GROMACS .gro file of C-alpha atoms in nm:
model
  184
    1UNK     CA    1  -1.596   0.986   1.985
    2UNK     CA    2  -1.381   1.304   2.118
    3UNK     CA    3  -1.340   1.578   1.820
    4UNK     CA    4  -0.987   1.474   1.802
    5UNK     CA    5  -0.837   1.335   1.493
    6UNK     CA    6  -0.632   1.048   1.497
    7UNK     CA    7  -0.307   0.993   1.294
    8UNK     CA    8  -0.054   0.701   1.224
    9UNK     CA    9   0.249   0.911   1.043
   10UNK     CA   10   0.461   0.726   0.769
   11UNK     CA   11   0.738   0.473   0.820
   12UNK     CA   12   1.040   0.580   0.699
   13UNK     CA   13   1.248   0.342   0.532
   14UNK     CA   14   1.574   0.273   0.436
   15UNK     CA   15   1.642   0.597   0.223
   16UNK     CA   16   1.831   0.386  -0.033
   17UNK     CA   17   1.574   0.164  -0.129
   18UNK     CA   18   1.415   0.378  -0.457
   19UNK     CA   19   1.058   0.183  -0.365
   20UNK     CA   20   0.769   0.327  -0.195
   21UNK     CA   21   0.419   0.202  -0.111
   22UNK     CA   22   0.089   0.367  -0.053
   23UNK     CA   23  -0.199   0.201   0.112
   24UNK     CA   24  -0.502   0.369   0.229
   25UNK     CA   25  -0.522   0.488   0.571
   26UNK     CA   26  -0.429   0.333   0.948
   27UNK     CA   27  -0.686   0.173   1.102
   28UNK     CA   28  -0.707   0.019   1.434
   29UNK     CA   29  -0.360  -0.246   1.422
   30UNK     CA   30  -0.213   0.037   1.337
   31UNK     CA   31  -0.309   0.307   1.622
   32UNK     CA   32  -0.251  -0.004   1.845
   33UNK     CA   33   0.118  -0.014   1.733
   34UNK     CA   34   0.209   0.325   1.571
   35UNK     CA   35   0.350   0.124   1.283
   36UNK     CA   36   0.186   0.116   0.933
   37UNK     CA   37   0.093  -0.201   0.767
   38UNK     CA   38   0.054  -0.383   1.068
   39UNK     CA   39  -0.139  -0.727   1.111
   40UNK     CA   40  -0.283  -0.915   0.814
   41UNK     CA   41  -0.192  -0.695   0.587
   42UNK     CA   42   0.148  -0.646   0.671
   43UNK     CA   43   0.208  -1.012   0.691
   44UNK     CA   44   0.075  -1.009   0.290
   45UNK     CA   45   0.304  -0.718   0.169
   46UNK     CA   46   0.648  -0.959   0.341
   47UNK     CA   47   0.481  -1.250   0.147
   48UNK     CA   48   0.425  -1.023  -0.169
   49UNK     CA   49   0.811  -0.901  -0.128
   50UNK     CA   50   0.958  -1.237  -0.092
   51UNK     CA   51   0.799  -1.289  -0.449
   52UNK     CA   52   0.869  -0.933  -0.620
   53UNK     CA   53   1.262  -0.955  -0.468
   54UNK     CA   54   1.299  -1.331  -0.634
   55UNK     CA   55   1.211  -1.135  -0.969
   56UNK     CA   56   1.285  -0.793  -0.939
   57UNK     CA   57   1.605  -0.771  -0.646
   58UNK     CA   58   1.718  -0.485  -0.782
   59UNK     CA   59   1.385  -0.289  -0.715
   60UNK     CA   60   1.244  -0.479  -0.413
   61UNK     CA   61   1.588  -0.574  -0.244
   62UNK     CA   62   1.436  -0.654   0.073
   63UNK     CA   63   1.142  -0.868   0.244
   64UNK     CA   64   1.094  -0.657   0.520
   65UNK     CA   65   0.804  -0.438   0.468
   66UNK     CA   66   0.959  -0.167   0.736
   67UNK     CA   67   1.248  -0.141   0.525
   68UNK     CA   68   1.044   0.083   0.255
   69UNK     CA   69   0.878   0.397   0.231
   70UNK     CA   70   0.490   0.357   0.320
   71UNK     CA   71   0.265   0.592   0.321
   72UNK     CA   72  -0.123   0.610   0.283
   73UNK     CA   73  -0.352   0.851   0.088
   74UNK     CA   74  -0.450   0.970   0.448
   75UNK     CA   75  -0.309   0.963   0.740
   76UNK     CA   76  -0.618   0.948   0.965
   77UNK     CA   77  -0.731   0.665   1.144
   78UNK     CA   78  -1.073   0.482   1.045
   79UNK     CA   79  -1.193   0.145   1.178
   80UNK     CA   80  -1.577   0.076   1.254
   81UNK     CA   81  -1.558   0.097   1.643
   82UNK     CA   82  -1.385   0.436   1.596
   83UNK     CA   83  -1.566   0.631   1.335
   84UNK     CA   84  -1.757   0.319   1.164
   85UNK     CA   85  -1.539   0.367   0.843
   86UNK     CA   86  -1.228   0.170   0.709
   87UNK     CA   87  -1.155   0.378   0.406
   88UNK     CA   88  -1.104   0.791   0.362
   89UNK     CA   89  -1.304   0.986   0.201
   90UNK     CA   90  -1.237   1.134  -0.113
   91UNK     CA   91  -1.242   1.489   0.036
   92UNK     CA   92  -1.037   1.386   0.308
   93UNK     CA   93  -0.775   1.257   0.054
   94UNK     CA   94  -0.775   1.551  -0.197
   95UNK     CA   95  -0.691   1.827   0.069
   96UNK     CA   96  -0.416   2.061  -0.040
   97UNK     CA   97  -0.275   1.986   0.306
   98UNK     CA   98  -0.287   1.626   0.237
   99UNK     CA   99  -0.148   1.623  -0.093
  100UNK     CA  100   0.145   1.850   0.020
  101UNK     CA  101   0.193   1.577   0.261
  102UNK     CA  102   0.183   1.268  -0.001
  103UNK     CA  103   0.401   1.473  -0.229
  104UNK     CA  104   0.694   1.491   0.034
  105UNK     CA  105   0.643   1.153   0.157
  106UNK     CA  106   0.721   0.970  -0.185
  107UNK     CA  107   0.912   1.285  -0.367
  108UNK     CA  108   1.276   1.160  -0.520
  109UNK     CA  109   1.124   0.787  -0.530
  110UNK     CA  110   1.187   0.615  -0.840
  111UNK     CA  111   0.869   0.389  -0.779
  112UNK     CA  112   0.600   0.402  -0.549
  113UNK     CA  113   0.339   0.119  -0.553
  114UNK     CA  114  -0.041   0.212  -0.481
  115UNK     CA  115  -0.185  -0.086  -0.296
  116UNK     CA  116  -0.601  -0.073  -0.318
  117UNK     CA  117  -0.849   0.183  -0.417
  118UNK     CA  118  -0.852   0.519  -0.220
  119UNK     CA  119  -0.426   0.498  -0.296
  120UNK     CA  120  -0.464   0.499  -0.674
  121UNK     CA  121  -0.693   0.798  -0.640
  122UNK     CA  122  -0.431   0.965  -0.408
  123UNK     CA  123  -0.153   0.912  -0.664
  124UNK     CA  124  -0.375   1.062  -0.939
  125UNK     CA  125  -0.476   1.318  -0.709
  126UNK     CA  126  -0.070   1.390  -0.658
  127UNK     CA  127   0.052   1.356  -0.976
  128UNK     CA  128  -0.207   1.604  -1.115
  129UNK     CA  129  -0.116   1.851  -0.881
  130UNK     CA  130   0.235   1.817  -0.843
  131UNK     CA  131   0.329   1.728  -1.213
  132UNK     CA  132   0.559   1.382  -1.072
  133UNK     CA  133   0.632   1.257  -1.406
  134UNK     CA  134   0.971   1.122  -1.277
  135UNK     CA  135   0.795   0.885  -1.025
  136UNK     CA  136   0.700   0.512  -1.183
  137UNK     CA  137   0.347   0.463  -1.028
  138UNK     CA  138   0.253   0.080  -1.030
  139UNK     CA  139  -0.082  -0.013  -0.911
  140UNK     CA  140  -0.191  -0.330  -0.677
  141UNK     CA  141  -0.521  -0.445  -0.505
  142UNK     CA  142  -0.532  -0.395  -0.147
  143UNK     CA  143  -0.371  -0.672   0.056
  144UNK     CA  144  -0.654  -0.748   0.280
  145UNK     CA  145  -0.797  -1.123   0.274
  146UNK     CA  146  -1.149  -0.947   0.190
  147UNK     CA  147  -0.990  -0.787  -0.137
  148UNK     CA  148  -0.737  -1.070  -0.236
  149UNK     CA  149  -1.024  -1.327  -0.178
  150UNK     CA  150  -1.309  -1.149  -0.347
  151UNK     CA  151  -1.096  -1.050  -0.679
  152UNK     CA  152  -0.838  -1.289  -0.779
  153UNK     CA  153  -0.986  -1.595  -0.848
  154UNK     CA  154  -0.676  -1.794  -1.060
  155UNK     CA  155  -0.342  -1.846  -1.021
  156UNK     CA  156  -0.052  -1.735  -1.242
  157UNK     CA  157  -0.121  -2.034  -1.456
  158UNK     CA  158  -0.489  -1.959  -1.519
  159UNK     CA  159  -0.576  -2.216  -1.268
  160UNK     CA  160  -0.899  -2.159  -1.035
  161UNK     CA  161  -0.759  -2.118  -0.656
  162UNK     CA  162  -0.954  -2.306  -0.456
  163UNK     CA  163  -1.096  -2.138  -0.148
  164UNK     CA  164  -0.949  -2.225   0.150
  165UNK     CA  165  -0.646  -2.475   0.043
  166UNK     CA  166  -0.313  -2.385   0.222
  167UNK     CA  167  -0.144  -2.218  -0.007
  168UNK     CA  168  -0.459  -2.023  -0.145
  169UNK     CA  169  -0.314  -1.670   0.019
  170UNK     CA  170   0.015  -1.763  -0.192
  171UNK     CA  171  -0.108  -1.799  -0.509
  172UNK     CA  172  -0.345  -1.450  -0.486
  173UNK     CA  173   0.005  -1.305  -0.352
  174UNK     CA  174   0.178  -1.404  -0.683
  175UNK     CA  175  -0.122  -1.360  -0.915
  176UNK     CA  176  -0.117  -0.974  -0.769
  177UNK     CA  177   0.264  -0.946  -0.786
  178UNK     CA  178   0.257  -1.057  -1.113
  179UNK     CA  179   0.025  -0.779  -1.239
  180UNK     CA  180   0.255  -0.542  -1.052
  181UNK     CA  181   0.542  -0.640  -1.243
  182UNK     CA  182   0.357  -0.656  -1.535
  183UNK     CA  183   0.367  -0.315  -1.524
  184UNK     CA  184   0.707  -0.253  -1.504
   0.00000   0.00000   0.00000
């Protein structure tokens, strides 16, 4: 592995949507295209924002994923062939560099949604240091299979989502954007 370190830098949006995301940090999809949110993932967040526009248009008024703000709480790259990590570390996130950088990549956004761990603590991290009481932060589990599979286990009814059935990602999709609006 060469001593340099590699970066995926934010998609930029459509200024007038007032929504921005935060995941955690690019990882290999996302070298590979130079676009965040790319691959599994990214097909999850369109299915998530087909849900959160049916109930919320006026805050999620597109689908498209590339037509929002998103940002992660680093903007290294980690995958296990690179640097055998998928996730920042804390240090790495609560930089004054890095946290200057977070700050002016969701600044004058009315809400920015945290999707998964090391994004909440980047949030915290921000709003601590940069006092962004005018920001609505809503918090979401990652959008990976591994995290949507491993913690939501029932549907927005209650009912137990069986492993596997086709429409299994759906119904973790709507039991997480239910908890985001929830919030709201």
């Amino acid at each position: 592995m060469s001593d340099e370190i590699l970066k995926v830098k934010r998609n930029e949006g459509k200024r007038e949507i007032k929504t921005a995301f935060i995941f955690s940090c690019p990882g290999q999809e996302e070298l590979k295209s130079g676009k965040l949110v790319n691959g599994q993932t990214g097909k999850n967040l369109d299915m998530m924002l087909t849900i959160l526009h049916k109930k919320f248009p006026e805050i999620f008024p597109s689908t498209d994923r590339y037509d929002y703000r998103i940002t992660n709480s680093s903007e290294q790259v980690h995958y296990k062939a690179y640097d055998n990590r998928t996730e920042p570390k804390t240090a790495e996130i609560n930089t004054p560099e890095n946290l200057e950088r977070l700050k002016k990549d969701i600044e004058g956004y009315q809400y920015v949604i945290t999707f998964g761990r090391c994004a909440s603590l980047a949030a915290e991290y921000a709003v601590k240091a940069y006092n962004m009481n005018e920001t609505k932060f809503l918090y979401s589990r990652h959008l990976s299979f591994l995290s949507l599979n491993s913690t939501i286990k029932t549907d927005i009814d209650g009912n137990p989502i069986a492993k596997g059935s086709k429409d299994s990602t759906y119904k973790r999709l709507e039991a997480a954007a239910k908890k985001i609006t929830d919030q709201l």
